Protein backbone atom coordinates (compact mmCIF):
# COMPACT_ATOMS: atom_id res chain seq x y z
CA UNK A 1 17.31 6.42 -15.61
CA UNK A 2 18.80 9.34 -13.78
CA UNK A 3 20.21 9.20 -10.28
CA UNK A 4 18.07 10.93 -7.66
CA UNK A 5 19.93 12.43 -4.73
CA UNK A 6 19.05 11.72 -1.13
CA UNK A 7 18.03 15.31 -0.46
CA UNK A 8 15.46 15.10 -3.27
CA UNK A 9 14.09 11.82 -1.88
CA UNK A 10 13.50 13.27 1.59
CA UNK A 11 12.36 16.77 0.58
CA UNK A 12 8.94 17.57 2.09
CA UNK A 13 7.24 20.27 0.03
CA UNK A 14 4.49 22.03 1.96
CA UNK A 15 5.24 19.69 4.92
CA UNK A 16 3.59 16.78 3.10
CA UNK A 17 5.19 13.35 2.64
CA UNK A 18 8.49 13.08 0.84
CA UNK A 19 9.04 10.65 -2.03
CA UNK A 20 10.74 8.29 0.41
CA UNK A 21 7.82 8.52 2.84
CA UNK A 22 5.40 7.65 0.04
CA UNK A 23 7.52 4.56 -0.68
CA UNK A 24 7.55 3.71 3.02
CA UNK A 25 3.78 4.10 3.16
CA UNK A 26 3.42 1.43 0.49
CA UNK A 27 5.44 -0.91 2.69
CA UNK A 28 3.49 0.09 5.80
CA UNK A 29 0.18 -0.98 4.25
CA UNK A 30 1.25 -4.47 3.19
CA UNK A 31 0.08 -6.04 6.51
CA UNK A 32 -3.37 -4.48 5.97
CA UNK A 33 -3.59 -5.82 2.43
CA UNK A 34 -2.58 -9.31 3.64
CA UNK A 35 -5.12 -9.14 6.48
CA UNK A 36 -7.86 -8.18 4.05
CA UNK A 37 -6.93 -10.96 1.64
CA UNK A 38 -7.18 -13.36 4.56
CA UNK A 39 -10.56 -11.85 5.43
CA UNK A 40 -11.80 -13.00 2.02
CA UNK A 41 -10.20 -16.41 2.48
CA UNK A 42 -11.96 -16.89 5.83
CA UNK A 43 -15.21 -15.38 4.49
CA UNK A 44 -15.39 -12.52 7.02
CA UNK A 45 -18.37 -10.21 6.67
CA UNK A 46 -16.29 -7.02 6.97
CA UNK A 47 -12.71 -6.31 5.94
CA UNK A 48 -10.03 -5.26 8.42
CA UNK A 49 -10.16 -1.56 9.26
CA UNK A 50 -7.42 0.75 8.02
CA UNK A 51 -5.79 3.44 10.15
CA UNK A 52 -7.04 6.45 8.21
CA UNK A 53 -4.63 8.72 10.07
CA UNK A 54 -1.67 6.73 8.68
CA UNK A 55 -0.06 6.71 12.10
CA UNK A 56 2.39 3.96 11.17
CA UNK A 57 3.79 6.00 8.28
CA UNK A 58 3.96 9.20 10.31
CA UNK A 59 5.83 7.44 13.13
CA UNK A 60 8.11 5.27 10.97
CA UNK A 61 10.62 8.03 10.24
CA UNK A 62 11.17 6.69 6.72
CA UNK A 63 13.39 9.63 5.81
CA UNK A 64 16.08 8.34 8.18
CA UNK A 65 16.08 4.86 6.62
CA UNK A 66 17.90 3.61 3.57
CA UNK A 67 15.64 3.70 0.52
CA UNK A 68 17.05 0.33 -0.58
CA UNK A 69 15.80 -1.24 2.68
CA UNK A 70 12.32 0.25 2.23
CA UNK A 71 12.11 -1.00 -1.36
CA UNK A 72 13.46 -4.46 -0.47
CA UNK A 73 10.92 -4.75 2.34
CA UNK A 74 8.11 -3.73 0.03
CA UNK A 75 9.21 -6.20 -2.65
CA UNK A 76 9.41 -9.05 -0.13
CA UNK A 77 6.00 -8.26 1.37
CA UNK A 78 4.27 -7.84 -2.00
CA UNK A 79 5.75 -11.07 -3.35
CA UNK A 80 4.49 -12.84 -0.22
CA UNK A 81 1.01 -11.44 -0.91
CA UNK A 82 1.06 -12.50 -4.56
CA UNK A 83 2.34 -15.98 -3.70
CA UNK A 84 -0.43 -16.31 -1.09
CA UNK A 85 -3.05 -15.34 -3.67
CA UNK A 86 -1.65 -17.99 -6.00
CA UNK A 87 -2.78 -20.69 -3.57
CA UNK A 88 -6.46 -19.67 -3.66
CA UNK A 89 -9.18 -21.54 -5.46
CA UNK A 90 -10.82 -19.42 -8.20
CA UNK A 91 -14.11 -19.07 -6.28
CA UNK A 92 -12.35 -17.10 -3.50
CA UNK A 93 -11.79 -14.20 -5.91
CA UNK A 94 -15.57 -13.77 -6.28
CA UNK A 95 -16.33 -13.75 -2.53
CA UNK A 96 -17.63 -10.50 -1.12
CA UNK A 97 -16.96 -8.65 2.08
CA UNK A 98 -17.98 -5.18 3.25
CA UNK A 99 -15.34 -2.47 2.90
CA UNK A 100 -15.42 -0.74 6.32
CA UNK A 101 -14.92 2.84 5.11
CA UNK A 102 -16.76 2.71 1.78
CA UNK A 103 -19.63 0.67 3.24
CA UNK A 104 -19.82 -1.21 -0.05
CA UNK A 105 -19.55 -4.94 -0.69
CA UNK A 106 -16.29 -5.72 -2.44
CA UNK A 107 -15.05 -8.87 -4.13
CA UNK A 108 -11.46 -9.98 -3.61
CA UNK A 109 -10.75 -9.05 -7.22
CA UNK A 110 -12.14 -5.56 -6.50
CA UNK A 111 -9.96 -5.27 -3.42
CA UNK A 112 -6.87 -6.14 -5.47
CA UNK A 113 -7.83 -3.43 -7.97
CA UNK A 114 -8.23 -1.02 -5.02
CA UNK A 115 -4.69 -1.89 -3.87
CA UNK A 116 -3.31 -1.35 -7.38
CA UNK A 117 -5.03 2.05 -7.59
CA UNK A 118 -3.62 3.00 -4.19
CA UNK A 119 -0.12 1.98 -5.32
CA UNK A 120 -0.52 3.94 -8.55
CA UNK A 121 -1.53 7.09 -6.65
CA UNK A 122 1.60 6.96 -4.48
CA UNK A 123 3.89 6.07 -7.38
CA UNK A 124 2.57 9.10 -9.27
CA UNK A 125 3.28 11.27 -6.21
CA UNK A 126 6.82 9.88 -6.02
CA UNK A 127 7.47 10.72 -9.70
CA UNK A 128 6.02 14.19 -9.16
CA UNK A 129 8.31 14.80 -6.17
CA UNK A 130 11.51 13.62 -7.87
CA UNK A 131 10.89 15.46 -11.15
CA UNK A 132 13.14 18.44 -11.63
């Protein structure tokens, strides 16, 4: 693994998010993912609404933070989510709730796939931004 310099991590091509901001965005969404998991647990009809403008990420100023702190926060939050899921009875994973933007019923297992796809998109962007 090669060392990536700080200037590469915070570079904003075309005024879009930097690699570090993409990483921060993953951390920023962990409370939403936890809220939605709890929506399934409590059998809510509709999942928590996301901020489609990504205000939290835009205001967080992730480029001024230490990357290690962002990554540690993400790891802690994601482990908390996974540990929480480990306490669920199997039938909870088949429960459905309406996704507020897609207007489609979604099972908890589908939601977790959605989260993984979202993560994968941002990880691919990070790799693209740090590639020389």
